[in-house]
mmCIF file of C-alpha atoms and ligand atoms in Angstrom:
data_model
loop_
_atom_site.group_PDB
_atom_site.id
_atom_site.type_symbol
_atom_site.label_atom_id
_atom_site.label_comp_id
_atom_site.label_asym_id
_atom_site.label_seq_id
_atom_site.Cartn_x
_atom_site.Cartn_y
_atom_site.Cartn_z
ATOM 1 C CA UNK A 18 -23.081 14.571 -7.743
ATOM 2 C CA UNK A 19 -22.559 11.342 -6.273
ATOM 3 C CA UNK A 20 -25.385 8.864 -7.291
ATOM 4 C CA UNK A 21 -24.177 5.782 -5.777
ATOM 5 C CA UNK A 22 -26.882 3.331 -4.793
ATOM 6 C CA UNK A 23 -25.319 1.316 -2.087
ATOM 7 C CA UNK A 24 -26.033 -2.507 -1.734
ATOM 8 C CA UNK A 25 -25.066 -2.078 1.714
ATOM 9 C CA UNK A 26 -26.368 0.925 3.839
ATOM 10 C CA UNK A 27 -25.026 4.324 2.466
ATOM 11 C CA UNK A 28 -24.315 6.862 5.135
ATOM 12 C CA UNK A 29 -23.514 10.546 4.545
ATOM 13 C CA UNK A 30 -20.839 11.544 7.277
ATOM 14 C CA UNK A 31 -20.058 15.336 7.336
ATOM 15 C CA UNK A 32 -16.810 16.077 8.822
ATOM 16 C CA UNK A 33 -16.365 16.673 12.401
ATOM 17 C CA UNK A 34 -18.453 13.396 13.017
ATOM 18 C CA UNK A 35 -17.218 10.485 14.543
ATOM 19 C CA UNK A 36 -15.113 9.046 11.239
ATOM 20 C CA UNK A 37 -13.268 12.270 10.636
ATOM 21 C CA UNK A 38 -12.494 12.876 14.412
ATOM 22 C CA UNK A 39 -10.871 9.417 14.474
ATOM 23 C CA UNK A 40 -8.921 10.008 11.349
ATOM 24 C CA UNK A 41 -6.999 13.060 12.998
ATOM 25 C CA UNK A 42 -5.727 14.071 9.741
ATOM 26 C CA UNK A 43 -3.986 17.383 9.044
ATOM 27 C CA UNK A 44 -6.117 20.385 8.068
ATOM 28 C CA UNK A 45 -6.913 20.361 4.451
ATOM 29 C CA UNK A 46 -5.628 22.960 2.293
ATOM 30 C CA UNK A 47 -7.996 24.806 0.145
ATOM 31 C CA UNK A 48 -6.909 23.589 -3.131
ATOM 32 C CA UNK A 49 -7.868 19.843 -2.520
ATOM 33 C CA UNK A 50 -11.447 19.831 -2.160
ATOM 34 C CA UNK A 51 -11.654 19.213 1.333
ATOM 35 C CA UNK A 52 -9.635 16.062 1.433
ATOM 36 C CA UNK A 53 -6.794 15.922 3.939
ATOM 37 C CA UNK A 54 -2.878 15.302 2.581
ATOM 38 C CA UNK A 55 -1.121 11.925 2.982
ATOM 39 C CA UNK A 56 2.571 11.707 4.076
ATOM 40 C CA UNK A 57 4.065 9.070 1.599
ATOM 41 C CA UNK A 58 7.612 7.870 1.868
ATOM 42 C CA UNK A 59 8.411 8.159 -1.857
ATOM 43 C CA UNK A 60 12.011 7.277 -1.304
ATOM 44 C CA UNK A 61 13.761 5.104 1.499
ATOM 45 C CA UNK A 62 17.664 3.785 1.801
ATOM 46 C CA UNK A 63 18.620 6.520 -0.425
ATOM 47 C CA UNK A 64 21.944 8.328 -0.029
ATOM 48 C CA UNK A 65 21.048 11.121 -2.596
ATOM 49 C CA UNK A 66 18.118 12.981 -3.720
ATOM 50 C CA UNK A 67 17.746 15.376 -6.334
ATOM 51 C CA UNK A 68 15.085 18.208 -5.596
ATOM 52 C CA UNK A 69 13.687 20.771 -7.907
ATOM 53 C CA UNK A 70 10.493 22.381 -8.898
ATOM 54 C CA UNK A 71 9.707 22.852 -12.781
ATOM 55 C CA UNK A 72 7.132 25.145 -12.779
ATOM 56 C CA UNK A 73 7.546 27.690 -9.764
ATOM 57 C CA UNK A 74 10.078 28.698 -7.082
ATOM 58 C CA UNK A 75 11.074 26.386 -4.379
ATOM 59 C CA UNK A 76 12.049 27.094 -0.567
ATOM 60 C CA UNK A 77 14.359 24.865 0.983
ATOM 61 C CA UNK A 78 14.491 25.081 4.929
ATOM 62 C CA UNK A 79 16.234 23.285 7.635
ATOM 63 C CA UNK A 80 14.984 21.288 10.709
ATOM 64 C CA UNK A 81 14.264 24.382 12.697
ATOM 65 C CA UNK A 82 12.556 26.429 9.707
ATOM 66 C CA UNK A 83 15.599 28.407 8.816
ATOM 67 C CA UNK A 84 15.682 29.079 5.069
ATOM 68 C CA UNK A 85 18.708 27.475 3.485
ATOM 69 C CA UNK A 86 18.099 28.428 -0.359
ATOM 70 C CA UNK A 87 15.517 29.667 -2.875
ATOM 71 C CA UNK A 88 15.414 27.866 -6.149
ATOM 72 C CA UNK A 89 14.097 29.449 -9.308
ATOM 73 C CA UNK A 90 11.603 27.421 -11.472
ATOM 74 C CA UNK A 91 13.242 25.002 -13.507
ATOM 75 C CA UNK A 92 16.337 24.157 -11.422
ATOM 76 C CA UNK A 93 17.307 21.465 -9.073
ATOM 77 C CA UNK A 94 19.506 20.862 -6.227
ATOM 78 C CA UNK A 95 21.462 17.647 -4.827
ATOM 79 C CA UNK A 96 20.824 16.556 -1.031
ATOM 80 C CA UNK A 97 23.328 14.064 -0.071
ATOM 81 C CA UNK A 98 24.473 11.976 2.812
ATOM 82 C CA UNK A 99 28.311 12.187 3.094
ATOM 83 C CA UNK A 100 29.626 10.927 6.607
ATOM 84 C CA UNK A 101 26.344 10.729 8.030
ATOM 85 C CA UNK A 102 26.042 14.784 7.305
ATOM 86 C CA UNK A 103 23.466 16.058 5.139
ATOM 87 C CA UNK A 104 24.697 18.222 2.413
ATOM 88 C CA UNK A 105 23.106 20.495 -0.239
ATOM 89 C CA UNK A 106 25.056 20.936 -3.557
ATOM 90 C CA UNK A 107 27.992 19.780 -1.285
ATOM 91 C CA UNK A 108 27.931 22.395 1.377
ATOM 92 C CA UNK A 109 27.295 20.726 4.729
ATOM 93 C CA UNK A 110 24.031 21.546 6.516
ATOM 94 C CA UNK A 111 23.688 21.502 10.012
ATOM 95 C CA UNK A 112 20.482 19.638 10.636
ATOM 96 C CA UNK A 113 19.053 16.113 10.362
ATOM 97 C CA UNK A 114 16.257 17.317 8.062
ATOM 98 C CA UNK A 115 14.944 19.391 5.452
ATOM 99 C CA UNK A 116 11.915 20.983 3.999
ATOM 100 C CA UNK A 117 11.158 21.819 0.470
ATOM 101 C CA UNK A 118 8.111 23.834 -0.201
ATOM 102 C CA UNK A 119 6.960 24.928 -3.844
ATOM 103 C CA UNK A 120 3.787 26.799 -5.070
ATOM 104 C CA UNK A 121 3.769 24.018 -7.862
ATOM 105 C CA UNK A 122 4.951 20.528 -7.354
ATOM 106 C CA UNK A 123 8.303 19.600 -5.795
ATOM 107 C CA UNK A 124 10.131 17.291 -7.993
ATOM 108 C CA UNK A 125 12.123 14.203 -6.636
ATOM 109 C CA UNK A 126 14.479 12.708 -8.918
ATOM 110 C CA UNK A 127 12.717 14.188 -11.669
ATOM 111 C CA UNK A 128 9.234 13.189 -10.907
ATOM 112 C CA UNK A 129 6.405 15.910 -10.058
ATOM 113 C CA UNK A 130 5.214 14.960 -6.873
ATOM 114 C CA UNK A 131 3.912 17.329 -4.028
ATOM 115 C CA UNK A 132 3.545 20.649 -2.580
ATOM 116 C CA UNK A 133 5.946 19.855 0.154
ATOM 117 C CA UNK A 134 8.571 17.252 0.716
ATOM 118 C CA UNK A 135 10.649 16.416 3.604
ATOM 119 C CA UNK A 136 14.004 14.632 3.582
ATOM 120 C CA UNK A 137 15.564 13.288 6.456
ATOM 121 C CA UNK A 138 18.127 10.865 8.110
ATOM 122 C CA UNK A 139 15.945 7.906 8.874
ATOM 123 C CA UNK A 140 17.282 6.741 12.371
ATOM 124 C CA UNK A 141 15.448 3.369 11.843
ATOM 125 C CA UNK A 142 17.768 2.793 8.983
ATOM 126 C CA UNK A 143 21.222 4.235 9.917
ATOM 127 C CA UNK A 144 23.143 5.736 7.113
ATOM 128 C CA UNK A 145 20.240 6.346 4.666
ATOM 129 C CA UNK A 146 17.786 9.190 3.745
ATOM 130 C CA UNK A 147 14.109 8.916 3.463
ATOM 131 C CA UNK A 148 12.001 11.397 1.428
ATOM 132 C CA UNK A 149 8.271 12.143 2.328
ATOM 133 C CA UNK A 150 5.839 13.705 0.212
ATOM 134 C CA UNK A 151 2.682 15.619 1.458
ATOM 135 C CA UNK A 152 0.188 14.684 -1.325
ATOM 136 C CA UNK A 153 -3.709 15.581 -1.370
ATOM 137 C CA UNK A 154 -5.270 12.350 -0.506
ATOM 138 C CA UNK A 155 -7.262 12.419 -3.992
ATOM 139 C CA UNK A 156 -4.376 13.196 -6.098
ATOM 140 C CA UNK A 157 -2.570 10.560 -4.334
ATOM 141 C CA UNK A 158 -5.500 7.922 -5.273
ATOM 142 C CA UNK A 159 -4.938 8.494 -8.766
ATOM 143 C CA UNK A 160 -1.238 7.449 -8.522
ATOM 144 C CA UNK A 161 -2.015 4.633 -6.548
ATOM 145 C CA UNK A 162 -4.651 3.363 -9.146
ATOM 146 C CA UNK A 163 -1.927 3.881 -11.801
ATOM 147 C CA UNK A 164 0.273 1.773 -9.627
ATOM 148 C CA UNK A 165 -1.992 -1.042 -8.675
ATOM 149 C CA UNK A 166 -3.945 -1.828 -11.719
ATOM 150 C CA UNK A 167 -4.037 -2.052 -15.590
ATOM 151 C CA UNK A 168 -5.929 0.721 -16.017
ATOM 152 C CA UNK A 169 -6.240 0.957 -19.660
ATOM 153 C CA UNK A 170 -7.745 -2.462 -19.972
ATOM 154 C CA UNK A 171 -9.807 -2.757 -16.718
ATOM 155 C CA UNK A 172 -13.269 -2.083 -16.189
ATOM 156 C CA UNK A 173 -14.666 1.566 -14.740
ATOM 157 C CA UNK A 174 -16.580 -0.100 -11.958
ATOM 158 C CA UNK A 175 -13.651 -1.874 -10.933
ATOM 159 C CA UNK A 176 -11.478 1.022 -11.031
ATOM 160 C CA UNK A 177 -13.987 2.867 -9.013
ATOM 161 C CA UNK A 178 -13.916 0.026 -6.374
ATOM 162 C CA UNK A 179 -10.203 0.135 -6.058
ATOM 163 C CA UNK A 180 -10.424 4.073 -5.470
ATOM 164 C CA UNK A 181 -12.771 3.450 -2.756
ATOM 165 C CA UNK A 182 -10.684 0.618 -1.460
ATOM 166 C CA UNK A 183 -7.274 2.324 -1.446
ATOM 167 C CA UNK A 184 -8.890 5.534 -0.007
ATOM 168 C CA UNK A 185 -10.181 3.508 3.028
ATOM 169 C CA UNK A 186 -6.838 2.009 3.526
ATOM 170 C CA UNK A 187 -5.098 5.232 3.217
ATOM 171 C CA UNK A 188 -7.255 6.909 5.552
ATOM 172 C CA UNK A 189 -6.884 3.974 8.101
ATOM 173 C CA UNK A 190 -2.971 4.148 7.823
ATOM 174 C CA UNK A 191 -3.189 7.833 8.363
ATOM 175 C CA UNK A 192 -5.236 7.333 11.598
ATOM 176 C CA UNK A 193 -2.673 4.408 12.869
ATOM 177 C CA UNK A 194 0.358 6.274 11.814
ATOM 178 C CA UNK A 195 -0.463 9.900 13.118
ATOM 179 C CA UNK A 196 2.541 10.017 15.296
ATOM 180 C CA UNK A 197 5.010 8.589 12.866
ATOM 181 C CA UNK A 198 7.164 10.133 10.216
ATOM 182 C CA UNK A 199 4.900 8.917 7.522
ATOM 183 C CA UNK A 200 1.649 7.207 6.774
ATOM 184 C CA UNK A 201 2.406 4.906 3.952
ATOM 185 C CA UNK A 202 5.336 3.860 1.688
ATOM 186 C CA UNK A 203 4.830 4.068 -2.034
ATOM 187 C CA UNK A 204 5.447 0.442 -2.418
ATOM 188 C CA UNK A 205 3.559 -2.847 -2.178
ATOM 189 C CA UNK A 206 4.381 -2.475 1.633
ATOM 190 C CA UNK A 207 1.588 -0.176 1.771
ATOM 191 C CA UNK A 208 -0.126 0.413 -1.816
ATOM 192 C CA UNK A 209 2.024 1.123 -4.794
ATOM 193 C CA UNK A 210 2.234 4.835 -5.831
ATOM 194 C CA UNK A 211 3.139 5.836 -9.565
ATOM 195 C CA UNK A 212 3.455 9.558 -9.497
ATOM 196 C CA UNK A 213 3.090 11.773 -12.901
ATOM 197 C CA UNK A 214 -0.492 10.681 -13.948
ATOM 198 C CA UNK A 215 -2.398 13.471 -12.132
ATOM 199 C CA UNK A 216 -3.947 14.228 -15.764
ATOM 200 C CA UNK A 217 -5.044 11.027 -16.857
ATOM 201 C CA UNK A 218 -8.667 11.040 -17.879
ATOM 202 C CA UNK A 219 -9.275 7.285 -16.850
ATOM 203 C CA UNK A 220 -7.974 7.649 -13.454
ATOM 204 C CA UNK A 221 -9.547 11.021 -12.469
ATOM 205 C CA UNK A 222 -12.795 9.512 -13.432
ATOM 206 C CA UNK A 223 -12.464 6.822 -11.070
ATOM 207 C CA UNK A 224 -11.335 8.899 -8.182
ATOM 208 C CA UNK A 225 -13.734 11.755 -8.863
ATOM 209 C CA UNK A 226 -16.504 9.490 -9.295
ATOM 210 C CA UNK A 227 -15.974 8.161 -5.785
ATOM 211 C CA UNK A 228 -14.842 11.276 -4.044
ATOM 212 C CA UNK A 229 -14.641 11.071 -0.332
ATOM 213 C CA UNK A 230 -16.348 7.638 -0.178
ATOM 214 C CA UNK A 231 -14.636 5.272 1.889
ATOM 215 C CA UNK A 232 -15.678 1.772 3.561
ATOM 216 C CA UNK A 233 -16.409 1.284 7.090
ATOM 217 C CA UNK A 234 -17.711 -1.481 9.408
ATOM 218 C CA UNK A 235 -20.083 -0.289 12.197
ATOM 219 C CA UNK A 236 -19.631 3.217 11.208
ATOM 220 C CA UNK A 237 -15.670 2.945 11.759
ATOM 221 C CA UNK A 238 -12.559 2.889 9.440
ATOM 222 C CA UNK A 239 -11.025 -0.644 9.114
ATOM 223 C CA UNK A 240 -7.847 -1.798 7.155
ATOM 224 C CA UNK A 241 -9.675 -2.204 3.848
ATOM 225 C CA UNK A 242 -6.862 -4.976 2.399
ATOM 226 C CA UNK A 243 -6.772 -5.967 -0.913
ATOM 227 C CA UNK A 244 -4.774 -8.364 -3.038
ATOM 228 C CA UNK A 245 -4.110 -9.305 -6.736
ATOM 229 C CA UNK A 246 -5.704 -12.649 -6.824
ATOM 230 C CA UNK A 247 -7.335 -14.844 -4.134
ATOM 231 C CA UNK A 248 -7.116 -17.981 -6.046
ATOM 232 C CA UNK A 249 -10.556 -19.159 -5.355
ATOM 233 C CA UNK A 250 -11.189 -17.973 -1.877
ATOM 234 C CA UNK A 251 -10.500 -14.757 -0.101
ATOM 235 C CA UNK A 252 -8.740 -15.092 3.492
ATOM 236 C CA UNK A 253 -9.961 -14.210 7.043
ATOM 237 C CA UNK A 254 -7.974 -10.988 8.031
ATOM 238 C CA UNK A 255 -6.851 -11.831 11.781
ATOM 239 C CA UNK A 256 -5.445 -15.542 10.120
ATOM 240 C CA UNK A 257 -2.895 -13.493 7.726
ATOM 241 C CA UNK A 258 -2.380 -10.327 9.826
ATOM 242 C CA UNK A 259 -2.511 -11.432 13.670
ATOM 243 C CA UNK A 260 -2.709 -7.831 14.746
ATOM 244 C CA UNK A 261 -5.770 -6.781 12.361
ATOM 245 C CA UNK A 262 -9.008 -6.049 14.109
ATOM 246 C CA UNK A 263 -11.372 -8.830 13.886
ATOM 247 C CA UNK A 264 -14.056 -7.220 11.631
ATOM 248 C CA UNK A 265 -16.789 -9.120 10.206
ATOM 249 C CA UNK A 266 -16.006 -7.467 6.563
ATOM 250 C CA UNK A 267 -12.738 -9.297 6.740
ATOM 251 C CA UNK A 268 -13.957 -12.613 7.089
ATOM 252 C CA UNK A 269 -13.067 -14.328 3.789
ATOM 253 C CA UNK A 270 -15.382 -16.007 1.282
ATOM 254 C CA UNK A 271 -15.344 -18.108 -1.756
ATOM 255 C CA UNK A 272 -14.500 -16.198 -5.068
ATOM 256 C CA UNK A 273 -15.428 -17.332 -8.461
ATOM 257 C CA UNK A 274 -14.174 -14.126 -10.615
ATOM 258 C CA UNK A 275 -10.351 -14.289 -10.697
ATOM 259 C CA UNK A 276 -9.770 -17.268 -12.813
ATOM 260 C CA UNK A 277 -8.638 -15.228 -15.747
ATOM 261 C CA UNK A 278 -5.580 -14.068 -13.544
ATOM 262 C CA UNK A 279 -2.263 -15.057 -14.892
ATOM 263 C CA UNK A 280 -1.543 -15.867 -11.147
ATOM 264 C CA UNK A 281 -4.528 -17.931 -10.564
ATOM 265 C CA UNK A 282 -2.460 -21.093 -10.569
ATOM 266 C CA UNK A 283 1.485 -20.801 -10.202
ATOM 267 C CA UNK A 284 4.627 -22.820 -10.080
ATOM 268 C CA UNK A 285 7.670 -21.865 -8.290
ATOM 269 C CA UNK A 286 11.040 -23.885 -7.873
ATOM 270 C CA UNK A 287 13.072 -22.310 -4.897
ATOM 271 C CA UNK A 288 16.701 -23.534 -3.836
ATOM 272 C CA UNK A 289 16.617 -24.802 -0.244
ATOM 273 C CA UNK A 290 19.788 -22.665 0.492
ATOM 274 C CA UNK A 291 18.031 -19.714 -0.839
ATOM 275 C CA UNK A 292 14.933 -20.253 1.492
ATOM 276 C CA UNK A 293 17.430 -20.796 4.513
ATOM 277 C CA UNK A 294 19.135 -17.673 3.664
ATOM 278 C CA UNK A 295 16.424 -15.254 3.499
ATOM 279 C CA UNK A 296 14.809 -16.654 6.571
ATOM 280 C CA UNK A 297 18.197 -16.032 8.410
ATOM 281 C CA UNK A 298 18.294 -12.491 7.210
ATOM 282 C CA UNK A 299 14.580 -12.006 8.076
ATOM 283 C CA UNK A 300 13.888 -9.422 11.050
ATOM 284 C CA UNK A 301 11.424 -11.852 12.612
ATOM 285 C CA UNK A 302 13.721 -14.654 13.006
ATOM 286 C CA UNK A 303 16.751 -12.556 14.421
ATOM 287 C CA UNK A 304 18.781 -15.171 16.906
ATOM 288 C CA UNK A 305 17.280 -18.119 15.244
ATOM 289 C CA UNK A 306 19.826 -20.843 14.260
ATOM 290 C CA UNK A 307 18.405 -21.676 11.190
ATOM 291 C CA UNK A 308 20.182 -24.913 9.454
ATOM 292 C CA UNK A 309 19.415 -26.586 5.929
ATOM 293 C CA UNK A 310 15.825 -26.489 4.851
ATOM 294 C CA UNK A 311 14.782 -30.390 5.025
ATOM 295 C CA UNK A 312 10.693 -30.096 4.654
ATOM 296 C CA UNK A 313 8.088 -27.473 4.501
ATOM 297 C CA UNK A 314 4.608 -28.126 5.680
ATOM 298 C CA UNK A 315 1.816 -25.600 5.348
ATOM 299 C CA UNK A 316 -0.820 -25.705 7.922
ATOM 300 C CA UNK A 317 -4.346 -24.608 8.269
ATOM 301 C CA UNK A 318 -7.079 -23.597 5.726
ATOM 302 C CA UNK A 319 -9.780 -25.970 4.549
ATOM 303 C CA UNK A 320 -9.974 -28.335 1.210
ATOM 304 C CA UNK A 321 -12.098 -25.480 -0.580
ATOM 305 C CA UNK A 322 -9.523 -22.839 0.462
ATOM 306 C CA UNK A 323 -6.190 -24.443 1.317
ATOM 307 C CA UNK A 324 -4.656 -21.154 2.285
ATOM 308 C CA UNK A 325 -2.293 -21.899 5.230
ATOM 309 C CA UNK A 326 -2.135 -19.787 8.679
ATOM 310 C CA UNK A 327 1.292 -21.370 9.421
ATOM 311 C CA UNK A 328 4.180 -22.983 8.027
ATOM 312 C CA UNK A 329 6.127 -25.600 9.885
ATOM 313 C CA UNK A 330 9.834 -25.642 8.771
ATOM 314 C CA UNK A 331 11.857 -28.497 9.392
ATOM 315 C CA UNK A 332 15.793 -27.966 9.276
ATOM 316 C CA UNK A 333 18.910 -29.379 10.197
ATOM 317 C CA UNK A 334 19.084 -27.453 13.247
ATOM 318 C CA UNK A 335 15.570 -28.307 14.675
ATOM 319 C CA UNK A 336 11.850 -27.332 13.733
ATOM 320 C CA UNK A 337 10.328 -23.800 13.348
ATOM 321 C CA UNK A 338 6.835 -22.829 13.189
ATOM 322 C CA UNK A 339 5.762 -19.132 11.818
ATOM 323 C CA UNK A 340 3.122 -17.221 10.364
ATOM 324 C CA UNK A 341 2.486 -18.356 6.672
ATOM 325 C CA UNK A 342 2.275 -14.842 5.272
ATOM 326 C CA UNK A 343 5.345 -13.408 7.285
ATOM 327 C CA UNK A 344 7.191 -16.877 5.573
ATOM 328 C CA UNK A 345 6.081 -15.822 2.166
ATOM 329 C CA UNK A 346 7.478 -12.181 2.569
ATOM 330 C CA UNK A 347 10.678 -13.455 3.936
ATOM 331 C CA UNK A 348 11.035 -15.677 1.018
ATOM 332 C CA UNK A 349 9.888 -13.160 -1.587
ATOM 333 C CA UNK A 350 6.401 -12.233 -2.138
ATOM 334 C CA UNK A 351 7.014 -12.229 -5.967
ATOM 335 C CA UNK A 352 8.471 -15.781 -5.676
ATOM 336 C CA UNK A 353 6.273 -17.634 -3.411
ATOM 337 C CA UNK A 354 3.042 -15.848 -4.610
ATOM 338 C CA UNK A 355 0.717 -16.815 -1.946
ATOM 339 C CA UNK A 356 0.245 -19.491 0.782
ATOM 340 C CA UNK A 357 -2.647 -21.142 -0.753
ATOM 341 C CA UNK A 358 -0.054 -23.896 -1.530
ATOM 342 C CA UNK A 359 -1.359 -27.221 -2.965
ATOM 343 C CA UNK A 360 1.786 -29.211 -3.271
ATOM 344 C CA UNK A 361 5.282 -28.848 -2.024
ATOM 345 C CA UNK A 362 7.688 -31.542 -3.322
ATOM 346 C CA UNK A 363 11.427 -32.050 -2.941
ATOM 347 C CA UNK A 364 13.602 -31.747 -6.210
ATOM 348 C CA UNK A 365 17.097 -32.353 -5.052
ATOM 349 C CA UNK A 366 18.472 -29.001 -3.953
ATOM 350 C CA UNK A 367 15.180 -27.414 -4.837
ATOM 351 C CA UNK A 368 11.726 -27.354 -3.193
ATOM 352 C CA UNK A 369 8.722 -26.948 -5.778
ATOM 353 C CA UNK A 370 5.783 -25.391 -4.950
ATOM 354 C CA UNK A 371 2.380 -25.672 -6.740
ATOM 355 C CA UNK A 372 -0.271 -22.846 -5.627
ATOM 356 C CA UNK A 373 -2.997 -20.698 -6.592
ATOM 357 C CA UNK A 374 -3.496 -16.841 -6.251
ATOM 358 C CA UNK A 375 -1.161 -13.800 -5.701
ATOM 359 C CA UNK A 376 -1.014 -11.794 -2.703
ATOM 360 C CA UNK A 377 -2.183 -12.039 0.989
ATOM 361 C CA UNK A 378 -5.656 -12.892 0.255
ATOM 362 C CA UNK A 379 -7.470 -10.574 2.501
ATOM 363 C CA UNK A 380 -10.227 -8.253 1.438
ATOM 364 C CA UNK A 381 -10.943 -7.235 -2.336
ATOM 365 C CA UNK A 382 -9.325 -9.622 -5.024
ATOM 366 C CA UNK A 383 -8.458 -7.141 -7.924
ATOM 367 C CA UNK A 384 -8.644 -9.717 -10.634
ATOM 368 C CA UNK A 385 -12.088 -10.871 -8.925
ATOM 369 C CA UNK A 386 -13.250 -7.259 -8.998
ATOM 370 C CA UNK A 387 -12.285 -6.697 -12.599
ATOM 371 C CA UNK A 388 -14.273 -10.038 -13.478
ATOM 372 C CA UNK A 389 -17.171 -8.839 -11.476
ATOM 373 C CA UNK A 390 -16.920 -5.534 -13.629
ATOM 374 C CA UNK A 391 -16.678 -7.404 -16.861
ATOM 375 C CA UNK A 392 -19.843 -9.465 -15.999
ATOM 376 C CA UNK A 393 -21.706 -6.122 -15.370
ATOM 377 C CA UNK A 394 -21.638 -5.991 -11.530
ATOM 378 C CA UNK A 395 -21.424 -2.317 -10.238
ATOM 379 C CA UNK A 396 -18.755 -0.869 -7.954
ATOM 380 C CA UNK A 397 -21.125 -1.394 -5.043
ATOM 381 C CA UNK A 398 -21.902 -5.019 -5.613
ATOM 382 C CA UNK A 399 -18.286 -5.344 -6.196
ATOM 383 C CA UNK A 400 -17.296 -3.790 -2.695
ATOM 384 C CA UNK A 401 -20.361 -5.495 -1.046
ATOM 385 C CA UNK A 402 -19.248 -8.813 -2.265
ATOM 386 C CA UNK A 403 -15.462 -8.515 -0.852
ATOM 387 C CA UNK A 404 -16.466 -6.588 2.104
ATOM 388 C CA UNK A 405 -19.885 -8.168 2.958
ATOM 389 C CA UNK A 406 -21.443 -6.303 5.996
ATOM 390 C CA UNK A 407 -19.659 -3.107 5.548
ATOM 391 C CA UNK A 408 -21.262 0.327 4.485
ATOM 392 C CA UNK A 409 -20.056 3.231 2.202
ATOM 393 C CA UNK A 410 -19.585 6.371 4.093
ATOM 394 C CA UNK A 411 -18.771 10.033 2.787
ATOM 395 C CA UNK A 412 -16.121 11.728 4.871
ATOM 396 C CA UNK A 413 -15.569 14.745 2.525
ATOM 397 C CA UNK A 414 -16.110 15.973 -0.956
ATOM 398 C CA UNK A 415 -19.595 17.595 -0.925
ATOM 399 C CA UNK A 416 -18.095 20.761 -1.920
ATOM 400 C CA UNK A 417 -15.703 21.647 -4.676
ATOM 401 C CA UNK A 418 -13.954 24.435 -2.452
ATOM 402 C CA UNK A 419 -12.578 23.945 1.303
ATOM 403 C CA UNK A 420 -14.919 26.874 2.435
ATOM 404 C CA UNK A 421 -17.562 24.835 4.438
HETATM 405 ZN ZN1 LIG B 1 -10.902 -13.975 -6.301
#
């Protein structure tokens, strides 16, 4: 049923082949067409979680698998963290984690999510709860498209390109985080996941129309980064993410397709003290004594693509040089929209920024992708443009049942 004609070499890779072995995904449940489940941290820094199941019963177990309670369909219970101890409906549970399993979907704070949900005391963030939902990858992608793009306005080919990109990104994260408590977060830290859209026709068409297709480079998965708007040129991966593998598919290139983005050009005015305060609180800079910000200089990039690799911060206590993208995240990725900054000027207590683009700039430019779709380019051509040299590889989804 897949009739994709690839711009770049199209390989059929069956399960058990190199790519799927590397992914090390959990065994696929029969209901999800051969796709693995992805573990999504749907809630972090919480002190209370409301769990239920609208259409079937739910079983709650402790960390040793001991059943704690069974909920009938349509009811809910409250998991709380009180004095660093878990309670369920006010009763203390001698465990640091809970597992809820339903025949239908477990609801978390009213949102229908997944067959299985884990809630645990997060040792990396003391005094908080993290909730991790196990979601079939294809269904997860429907929620990612809902969270990442204005699907009711964008072209079908751009939605398909986003589905393949997000599937590739997700599978790569599953490989990298196989030994961690979860694979991805449900925010911009990974890709935005918005539950409750599993019956949306437009979203399902984009996901089903690309089922099991991923981007590879030399036959291997790579982190298929994407961002909102490149501002005229995409970025080279390792320049932005020093830990990123130096794959040719993330080399960056000129992009003439995103000029319609509301963030193609942006202007921001940020108080010097706000920047200093955020830098002092940023974990990367723990122990640095940062005084009053005097000036900022974005370094690197070219006249055609003035996206900085580094930022040099002159402050009353000295000089500090840091990765420009990490600086953007420290200040606030929605405030300092990109590091393609064309001008920094002083205005009293403020620093004034004029820049282009929104996001880190690596890989697919979402507004550019839609710009290409509106000009009649196909999904394969869009991906071939932003991930030049890559391939499309099918890793599952040949059959509509898991019997293979
Ligand atoms: Zn662009």
